[in-house]
CSV table of C-alpha atoms in Angstrom, one decimal:
chain,number,residue,atom,x,y,z
R,19,MET,CA,-31.0,10.7,-3.5
R,20,SER,CA,-28.9,9.5,-6.5
R,21,ILE,CA,-25.0,10.1,-6.6
R,22,SER,CA,-24.3,11.8,-9.4
R,23,LYS,CA,-21.5,10.2,-11.6
R,24,TYR,CA,-18.8,12.7,-10.4
R,25,ASP,CA,-19.6,12.0,-6.8
R,26,SER,CA,-19.4,8.2,-7.8
R,27,SER,CA,-15.4,8.8,-8.5
R,28,ASN,CA,-14.5,11.1,-6.3
R,29,ILE,CA,-15.9,8.0,-3.8
R,30,LYS,CA,-13.8,5.9,-5.8
R,31,ILE,CA,-10.5,7.9,-5.4
R,32,LEU,CA,-11.2,8.5,-2.0
R,33,ASN,CA,-11.7,4.8,-1.5
R,34,LYS,CA,-8.4,4.1,-3.7
R,35,LYS,CA,-6.2,6.5,-0.8
R,36,ILE,CA,-8.0,4.8,1.8
R,37,ILE,CA,-6.9,1.4,1.1
R,38,LEU,CA,-3.5,2.5,-0.3
R,39,ARG,CA,-2.6,4.3,2.9
R,40,LEU,CA,-3.6,0.9,5.1
R,41,ILE,CA,-1.5,-1.3,2.6
R,42,HIS,CA,1.6,1.3,3.5
R,43,ARG,CA,0.8,1.2,7.4
R,44,ARG,CA,-0.1,-3.0,7.2
R,45,ASN,CA,2.3,-3.9,4.3
R,46,PRO,CA,1.5,-6.9,3.8
R,47,ILE,CA,-2.0,-7.1,4.1
R,48,SER,CA,-5.0,-9.3,2.5
R,49,ARG,CA,-8.0,-8.3,0.7
R,50,ASN,CA,-10.0,-9.5,3.6
R,51,ASP,CA,-7.9,-8.0,6.3
R,52,ILE,CA,-8.6,-4.3,4.1
R,53,ALA,CA,-12.5,-5.2,4.2
R,54,ARG,CA,-12.2,-5.9,7.9
R,55,LEU,CA,-10.6,-2.6,8.7
R,56,THR,CA,-12.0,-0.1,6.7
R,57,GLY,CA,-15.5,-1.2,6.3
R,58,LEU,CA,-15.5,-1.2,3.0
R,59,LYS,CA,-17.9,-4.2,0.9
R,60,ALA,CA,-15.4,-7.2,0.6
R,61,SER,CA,-16.5,-6.8,-3.4
R,62,SER,CA,-15.7,-3.6,-3.8
R,63,VAL,CA,-12.2,-3.6,-2.1
R,64,THR,CA,-11.3,-7.0,-4.6
R,65,ARG,CA,-12.4,-4.4,-7.5
R,66,LEU,CA,-10.3,-1.4,-6.5
R,67,VAL,CA,-7.6,-3.7,-5.3
R,68,ASN,CA,-7.3,-5.1,-8.9
R,69,GLU,CA,-7.8,-2.1,-10.2
R,70,MET,CA,-4.6,-0.6,-8.5
R,71,ILE,CA,-2.6,-3.7,-9.3
R,72,SER,CA,-2.9,-3.0,-13.3
R,73,GLU,CA,-1.9,0.0,-12.5
R,74,GLY,CA,0.8,-0.7,-10.4
R,75,HIS,CA,0.7,0.5,-7.2
R,76,ILE,CA,0.4,-2.9,-5.4
R,77,LEU,CA,1.8,-6.3,-5.8
R,78,GLU,CA,0.4,-9.7,-5.2
R,79,ALA,CA,2.9,-11.1,-2.5
R,80,GLY,CA,1.9,-14.7,-1.9
R,81,VAL,CA,0.0,-16.7,0.3
R,82,ILE,CA,-0.5,-15.8,4.1
R,83,GLU,CA,-0.8,-19.0,6.4
R,84,SER,CA,-3.9,-19.3,8.9
R,85,GLU,CA,-4.2,-21.9,11.2
R,86,SER,CA,-8.2,-22.1,10.4
R,87,PRO,CA,-9.3,-23.8,7.5
R,88,GLY,CA,-10.7,-22.4,4.5
R,89,ARG,CA,-9.8,-20.4,1.6
R,90,LYS,CA,-6.1,-19.2,1.7
R,91,LYS,CA,-5.5,-15.6,1.7
R,92,ILE,CA,-3.7,-13.9,-0.6
R,93,SER,CA,-1.2,-11.0,0.9
R,94,LEU,CA,-0.9,-7.2,-0.6
R,95,ARG,CA,2.2,-5.1,-1.0
R,96,ILE,CA,3.0,-1.7,-1.6
R,97,ASN,CA,4.9,-1.8,-5.0
R,98,PRO,CA,8.5,-0.1,-4.3
R,99,GLU,CA,9.5,0.8,-7.3
R,100,TYR,CA,5.9,2.0,-8.6
R,101,ARG,CA,7.4,5.8,-8.1
R,102,ILE,CA,10.9,6.5,-6.7
R,103,SER,CA,11.3,10.1,-5.6
R,104,LEU,CA,14.8,11.9,-5.4
R,105,LEU,CA,15.5,12.9,-1.6
R,106,PHE,CA,18.0,15.3,-0.8
R,107,ASP,CA,18.7,16.0,3.0
R,108,VAL,CA,20.7,19.7,3.0
R,109,GLY,CA,23.1,19.7,5.7
R,110,VAL,CA,25.0,22.6,6.7
R,111,THR,CA,28.4,21.0,5.8
R,112,TYR,CA,27.5,17.4,4.2
R,113,SER,CA,24.3,16.6,1.9
R,114,THR,CA,23.2,13.3,1.3
R,115,VAL,CA,21.4,12.4,-1.8
R,116,ALA,CA,18.8,9.3,-1.6
R,117,LEU,CA,16.2,7.3,-3.4
R,118,GLY,CA,12.7,7.3,-1.7
R,119,TYR,CA,10.8,4.1,-2.9
R,120,TYR,CA,6.9,3.8,-2.9
R,121,ASP,CA,7.0,1.7,0.1
R,122,GLY,CA,9.3,3.9,2.0
R,123,SER,CA,12.3,2.4,1.9
R,124,VAL,CA,15.1,4.7,1.4
R,125,ARG,CA,18.6,4.2,-0.1
R,126,VAL,CA,21.2,6.3,0.0
R,127,VAL,CA,23.1,6.9,-2.8
R,128,GLU,CA,26.1,9.3,-2.0
R,129,SER,CA,27.0,12.2,0.3
R,130,PHE,CA,29.1,15.4,-0.9
R,131,ARG,CA,30.2,18.4,0.7
R,132,THR,CA,27.8,21.1,0.8
R,133,PRO,CA,28.4,24.1,-1.5
R,134,LYS,CA,28.1,27.9,0.3
R,135,ASN,CA,26.7,29.3,-2.6
R,136,TYR,CA,22.8,27.6,-3.3
R,137,VAL,CA,23.1,28.6,-7.0
R,138,ASP,CA,26.4,25.9,-7.1
R,139,PHE,CA,24.1,23.7,-4.6
R,140,PHE,CA,21.1,23.2,-7.1
R,141,LYS,CA,23.4,22.9,-9.8
R,142,LEU,CA,24.5,19.6,-8.3
R,143,VAL,CA,20.7,18.8,-7.6
R,144,GLN,CA,20.1,19.2,-11.0
R,145,ASN,CA,23.1,16.6,-12.1
R,146,TYR,CA,22.1,14.3,-9.8
R,147,PHE,CA,18.7,14.6,-11.0
R,148,ASN,CA,19.6,14.3,-14.8
R,149,ASN,CA,22.1,11.1,-14.0
R,150,LEU,CA,20.0,9.0,-11.9
R,151,SER,CA,17.0,9.5,-14.1
R,152,LEU,CA,18.7,7.5,-16.8
R,153,ARG,CA,18.3,4.8,-14.4
R,154,TYR,CA,15.2,5.6,-12.6
R,155,ASN,CA,12.3,7.1,-13.4
R,156,HIS,CA,11.4,9.9,-10.6
R,157,SER,CA,7.9,11.0,-9.6
R,158,LEU,CA,9.4,14.3,-7.6
R,159,VAL,CA,12.4,16.0,-5.8
R,160,LEU,CA,12.3,16.2,-2.2
R,161,LEU,CA,14.2,18.9,0.0
R,162,SER,CA,14.9,18.4,3.4
R,163,ILE,CA,15.9,22.2,4.8
R,164,PRO,CA,18.1,23.2,7.7
R,165,GLY,CA,15.6,26.3,8.2
R,166,MET,CA,12.1,28.2,7.4
R,167,VAL,CA,11.1,27.0,4.3
R,168,ASP,CA,7.5,28.6,2.8
R,169,THR,CA,6.1,25.4,1.8
R,170,ASP,CA,3.5,27.0,-0.1
R,171,ASN,CA,5.4,28.7,-2.6
R,172,GLY,CA,9.0,26.4,-2.4
R,173,ILE,CA,10.8,29.0,-1.1
R,174,ILE,CA,13.8,28.8,1.4
R,175,ILE,CA,12.7,32.1,3.7
R,176,ASN,CA,15.8,31.6,5.9
R,177,ALA,CA,18.6,28.8,6.7
R,178,PRO,CA,21.0,30.7,9.1
R,179,ASN,CA,23.5,28.0,9.1
R,180,LEU,CA,23.8,27.9,5.3
R,181,GLY,CA,23.0,32.0,5.2
R,182,TRP,CA,20.8,31.0,2.4
R,183,ARG,CA,18.0,33.5,2.2
R,184,ASP,CA,14.5,34.6,0.2
R,185,VAL,CA,15.6,31.3,-2.0
R,186,ARG,CA,12.7,30.2,-4.7
R,187,ILE,CA,13.7,27.0,-5.5
R,188,LYS,CA,12.4,26.6,-8.9
R,189,ASN,CA,14.4,29.9,-10.5
R,190,TYR,CA,17.5,27.3,-10.1
R,191,LEU,CA,15.9,23.7,-11.0
R,192,ASP,CA,14.9,23.1,-14.4
R,193,LEU,CA,12.8,19.9,-13.7
R,194,GLU,CA,9.6,18.3,-15.3
R,195,VAL,CA,8.8,17.1,-11.8
R,196,PRO,CA,7.2,18.6,-8.7
R,197,ILE,CA,9.8,19.7,-6.6
R,198,ILE,CA,8.9,19.6,-2.5
R,199,ALA,CA,10.8,21.5,0.2
R,200,ASP,CA,10.7,21.2,3.9
R,201,ASN,CA,12.1,21.9,7.2
R,202,GLU,CA,14.4,18.8,8.6
R,203,ALA,CA,12.5,18.8,11.9
R,204,ASN,CA,9.2,19.2,10.9
R,205,LEU,CA,9.8,15.8,8.4
R,206,SER,CA,11.6,14.1,11.4
R,207,VAL,CA,8.4,14.2,13.6
R,208,LEU,CA,6.3,13.1,10.7
R,209,ALA,CA,8.6,9.9,10.4
R,210,GLU,CA,8.7,9.0,13.9
R,211,LYS,CA,5.0,9.6,14.0
R,212,TYR,CA,4.6,7.4,11.0
R,213,TYR,CA,6.7,4.5,12.4
R,214,SER,CA,7.7,4.7,15.9
R,215,LYS,CA,5.2,1.7,18.1
R,216,ALA,CA,5.6,4.2,21.1
R,217,LEU,CA,4.1,7.0,19.3
R,218,ILE,CA,1.0,5.6,18.3
R,219,ASN,CA,-1.4,6.5,20.3
R,220,MET,CA,0.1,10.2,21.0
R,221,SER,CA,-0.9,13.4,18.6
R,222,ASN,CA,1.2,15.8,20.5
R,223,LEU,CA,5.0,15.4,19.7
R,224,VAL,CA,8.0,17.3,19.4
R,225,PHE,CA,11.4,16.5,17.7
R,226,ILE,CA,14.7,18.0,18.9
R,227,LEU,CA,17.2,17.5,15.9
R,228,VAL,CA,20.7,18.3,17.2
R,229,ARG,CA,23.0,19.0,14.3
R,230,GLU,CA,25.2,21.9,13.4
R,231,GLY,CA,21.9,24.1,14.6
R,232,VAL,CA,19.0,22.9,16.9
R,233,GLY,CA,15.9,22.7,15.0
R,234,THR,CA,12.7,21.2,16.4
R,235,GLY,CA,9.6,20.0,14.5
R,236,LEU,CA,6.0,20.3,16.1
R,237,MET,CA,3.0,17.7,15.8
R,238,ILE,CA,-0.2,19.2,17.3
R,239,ASP,CA,-3.5,17.0,17.2
R,240,GLY,CA,-1.6,14.8,14.7
R,241,LYS,CA,-0.8,17.6,12.4
R,242,LEU,CA,2.3,19.2,11.4
R,243,TYR,CA,2.3,22.8,12.6
R,244,ARG,CA,4.3,25.4,10.8
R,245,GLY,CA,2.9,28.7,12.1
R,246,LYS,CA,1.5,31.6,10.2
R,247,PHE,CA,4.7,32.4,8.9
R,248,PHE,CA,6.5,29.5,8.3
R,249,SER,CA,8.7,29.3,11.5
R,250,ALA,CA,7.0,27.5,14.3
R,251,GLY,CA,9.6,25.3,15.5
R,252,GLU,CA,12.6,27.3,15.5
R,253,PHE,CA,13.5,26.9,19.2
R,254,GLY,CA,17.2,26.9,18.7
R,255,HIS,CA,16.8,30.6,18.3
R,256,MET,CA,15.1,31.7,21.9
R,257,THR,CA,16.8,33.3,24.0
R,258,VAL,CA,18.7,31.3,27.0
R,259,ASP,CA,21.7,33.3,27.8
R,260,ILE,CA,20.0,37.2,27.7
R,261,SER,CA,24.2,38.6,28.8
R,262,SER,CA,25.6,36.8,26.5
R,263,ASP,CA,27.3,38.4,23.8
R,264,GLU,CA,28.0,35.7,21.4
R,265,LEU,CA,26.6,35.9,17.8
R,266,CYS,CA,24.7,33.1,16.4
R,267,HIS,CA,24.1,32.7,12.5
R,268,CYS,CA,20.6,34.1,12.8
R,269,GLY,CA,22.3,37.4,13.9
R,270,LYS,CA,21.1,37.2,17.6
R,271,THR,CA,22.8,36.4,20.4
R,272,GLY,CA,22.1,33.9,23.4
R,273,CYS,CA,20.3,31.3,21.1
R,274,TRP,CA,20.0,28.0,22.5
R,275,GLU,CA,21.4,26.5,19.5
R,276,LEU,CA,24.9,28.5,20.4
R,277,TYR,CA,24.9,26.1,23.6
R,278,SER,CA,23.3,22.7,22.6
R,279,SER,CA,24.6,21.9,18.8
R,280,ILE,CA,27.4,20.1,17.9
R,281,ARG,CA,29.1,22.6,16.9
R,282,TYR,CA,29.2,23.6,20.9
R,283,ALA,CA,30.5,20.5,21.4
R,284,LEU,CA,33.0,20.4,19.2
R,285,ARG,CA,34.2,24.3,20.0
R,286,ARG,CA,34.6,23.3,23.3
R,287,ALA,CA,36.6,19.9,22.3
R,288,ARG,CA,39.0,21.8,20.6
R,289,ARG,CA,39.7,24.3,23.3
R,290,GLU,CA,39.8,21.8,26.2
R,291,LEU,CA,41.1,18.7,25.2
R,292,ASN,CA,43.0,19.9,22.1
R,293,PHE,CA,40.5,17.6,19.8
R,294,HIS,CA,40.7,19.3,15.8
R,295,GLU,CA,38.7,16.8,14.1
R,296,GLU,CA,35.1,17.4,13.0
R,297,ASP,CA,34.0,14.3,13.9
R,298,PHE,CA,30.8,14.9,16.6
R,299,ASN,CA,30.5,10.9,16.7
R,300,LYS,CA,33.8,10.3,17.5
R,301,LEU,CA,34.0,12.9,20.0
R,302,LYS,CA,30.9,11.1,21.8
R,303,THR,CA,32.5,7.8,22.3
R,304,MET,CA,35.6,9.2,24.3
R,305,PRO,CA,35.5,9.1,27.6
R,306,GLU,CA,37.7,12.5,28.3
R,307,ALA,CA,34.9,14.3,26.4
R,308,LYS,CA,31.9,13.2,29.2
R,309,PHE,CA,32.2,16.5,30.9
R,310,ILE,CA,31.7,18.4,27.6
R,311,LEU,CA,28.7,15.9,26.6
R,312,LEU,CA,27.3,16.5,30.1
R,313,ASP,CA,27.3,19.8,29.7
R,314,MET,CA,25.8,19.5,26.4
R,315,ALA,CA,22.8,17.5,27.8
R,316,SER,CA,22.2,20.5,30.9
R,317,ASN,CA,21.9,22.8,27.9
R,318,ILE,CA,19.6,20.9,25.4
R,319,ALA,CA,17.2,20.1,28.9
R,320,GLU,CA,16.8,23.6,29.6
R,321,GLY,CA,15.5,24.3,26.3
R,322,ILE,CA,13.3,21.0,26.4
R,323,VAL,CA,11.7,22.3,29.8
R,324,ASN,CA,10.7,26.3,28.0
R,325,ILE,CA,9.0,23.7,25.3
R,326,ILE,CA,7.4,21.7,27.2
R,327,ASN,CA,6.3,24.5,29.7
R,328,ALA,CA,5.2,26.2,26.4
R,329,VAL,CA,3.8,23.8,24.0
R,330,ASN,CA,2.7,21.1,26.6
R,331,PRO,CA,3.6,17.9,24.2
R,332,GLU,CA,2.9,14.0,25.0
R,333,ALA,CA,6.6,13.2,23.7
R,334,VAL,CA,9.7,15.1,23.1
R,335,ILE,CA,11.9,13.0,20.4
R,336,LEU,CA,15.6,13.3,20.6
R,337,GLY,CA,17.2,12.8,17.2
R,338,GLY,CA,19.7,14.0,14.8
R,339,GLU,CA,23.3,13.7,16.1
R,340,ILE,CA,22.0,12.6,19.4
R,341,SER,CA,19.8,10.0,18.5
R,342,ASP,CA,22.9,7.6,19.5
R,343,MET,CA,24.0,9.0,22.6
R,344,PRO,CA,25.9,7.2,25.9
R,345,ALA,CA,23.3,6.2,28.4
R,346,TYR,CA,24.7,8.8,30.7
R,347,PHE,CA,23.7,11.6,28.5
R,348,TYR,CA,20.0,10.8,28.5
R,349,GLN,CA,20.3,10.6,32.5
R,350,ARG,CA,21.8,14.0,32.6
R,351,LEU,CA,19.0,15.1,30.3
R,352,ILE,CA,16.0,13.3,31.5
R,353,SER,CA,16.6,14.3,35.0
R,354,ILE,CA,16.9,18.1,34.6
R,355,VAL,CA,13.3,17.6,32.4
R,356,ARG,CA,11.8,15.9,35.4
R,357,LYS,CA,12.8,18.3,38.0
R,358,LYS,CA,12.5,21.8,36.0
R,359,ALA,CA,9.4,21.1,33.6
R,360,LEU,CA,5.8,22.3,35.4
R,361,LYS,CA,4.0,19.6,36.9
R,362,PRO,CA,2.2,17.4,35.7
R,363,ALA,CA,3.8,17.5,32.3
R,364,SER,CA,7.3,16.6,34.1
R,365,THR,CA,6.3,13.5,34.9
R,366,LYS,CA,4.3,12.1,32.2
R,367,VAL,CA,5.5,13.5,29.4
R,368,VAL,CA,7.6,10.7,26.9
R,369,VAL,CA,11.7,11.8,26.5
R,370,ILE,CA,12.8,9.2,24.1
R,371,PRO,CA,15.5,9.1,21.3
R,372,SER,CA,14.7,8.5,17.7
R,373,ILE,CA,14.3,5.8,16.6
R,374,PHE,CA,15.9,5.9,13.1
R,375,LYS,CA,19.9,4.9,13.9
R,376,ASN,CA,21.2,4.4,10.3
R,377,VAL,CA,19.3,6.5,8.2
R,378,SER,CA,18.5,10.2,8.8
R,379,SER,CA,14.7,10.8,10.3
R,380,ASN,CA,14.3,13.5,7.8
R,381,LEU,CA,15.5,11.5,5.0
R,382,ILE,CA,12.3,8.7,6.0
R,383,GLY,CA,10.3,11.8,6.5
R,384,ALA,CA,11.0,12.7,2.9
R,385,SER,CA,9.7,9.7,1.6
R,386,ILE,CA,6.5,9.6,3.4
R,387,CYS,CA,5.7,12.9,2.3
R,388,ALA,CA,6.6,12.2,-1.2
R,389,ILE,CA,4.2,9.1,-0.8
R,390,GLU,CA,1.7,11.0,0.3
R,391,TYR,CA,2.0,14.0,-2.3
R,392,ILE,CA,1.7,10.8,-4.9
R,393,ILE,CA,-1.5,9.2,-3.3
R,394,ASP,CA,-3.0,12.7,-3.1
R,395,ASN,CA,-2.8,13.3,-6.4
R,396,ILE,CA,-4.0,9.9,-7.9
C-alpha cells in the first residue's frame, strides 16, 4: 500500500520530534549517533537535521573528537534561543520570574512579593510579559501553581495557601502566546525524571515538595498522574491527626502539611527559640533548632510512609525547602520510612533529595513542559 502525501508529512513531523527529543537528551550529539539510536536511515537524518538547522531548532557545535580514523563527526546541539518561554514560580510569600530557554536552561530574572489578590498578581505577569518581550520573543507563558490546576482549561481550581479558587487565568491576561499552568509538584517530578541519573530506569515516582505547604507530584508508569478532577497528589491535606482542632488553609483540621511544612518549623522556632525571622534557610543551619527539624523530619516521614503504602513508588524525592537539609534530617526521615512502611517497599524504595539546589525544580519542570509544548506543535 502506498503512503499518501498526508501520511508522509505526518511521518516526517514525527521523525523530527523524535530527533529533537533525542538531541535534547543527548545534547550534543552527531548525525551518525542519531541514526544509530533512532533506527532512521542516515540520509533521512541528514535531510531532517539540515531542515531543522535552517528553521533554527538546531546548531552545529563543532567537531566531535574520535580515536578511530575516518570522517570526523559534527556535533549538533539545541539552539537555546530558538524559543524563549516566560516562567513563573508562584510562591505563597514570594514568586519568581524566569526565562526558560529551548535547550532546557533557566535564568532567573528576579523575585517579587506575591500579591494576595490574584487580579493584582496577573497584572504583574502582564507587565513582566510586556517589558521582557521588548528584549525576548516569548513563545509561551508557563505558571507553576501551589495548588490544584485544571490543566485542560487553564483554571486554578484551588490554591489553599494563596486563597485563590476557580481562577480562569486567560480572563486576566492579554497575551498573544499560549498560557500553560500546572501544579508545582507535578512540574518538579517531571524535572527529576528528566535529569536525574538515579531515576533513569524508574517509572513510578513521588516528589514531596515542602514549602509553606506540602504538595506531591505523582508519576505512574512514566506519566504524570493528575487524577480525574486534577486533585491527585494533594497528600498535604490527608488527615494525620484526627484529634487536632488546628485549622488548615484548606478549611479542614489535622492535615499533614500543618506538621510538615516550613510554617510548622518557623512557628515552633518563634515559640520555643524566640526566632522571629521568616528565614527557614537560616533556621536549618542553627544547632539549637535541631530538635525542631528532627520533629519535622519525623512528621514528614509519617506521611511518606502512608504514601508509600498507598502508591508503592520506586522512589520518593524530597524537594522544595528540604532539598538541602543537614544529614541528621535525612537520617531520621529515612529510618522511620524503613521501619514503618510495609515490606518489601520499606527496604526497596529509594528516598533521595532533589538534584536541584540553586534553581527550584518546578522552574526546571516548567521549562521542560514549555519545550514539550513547542515540540508537540511543530
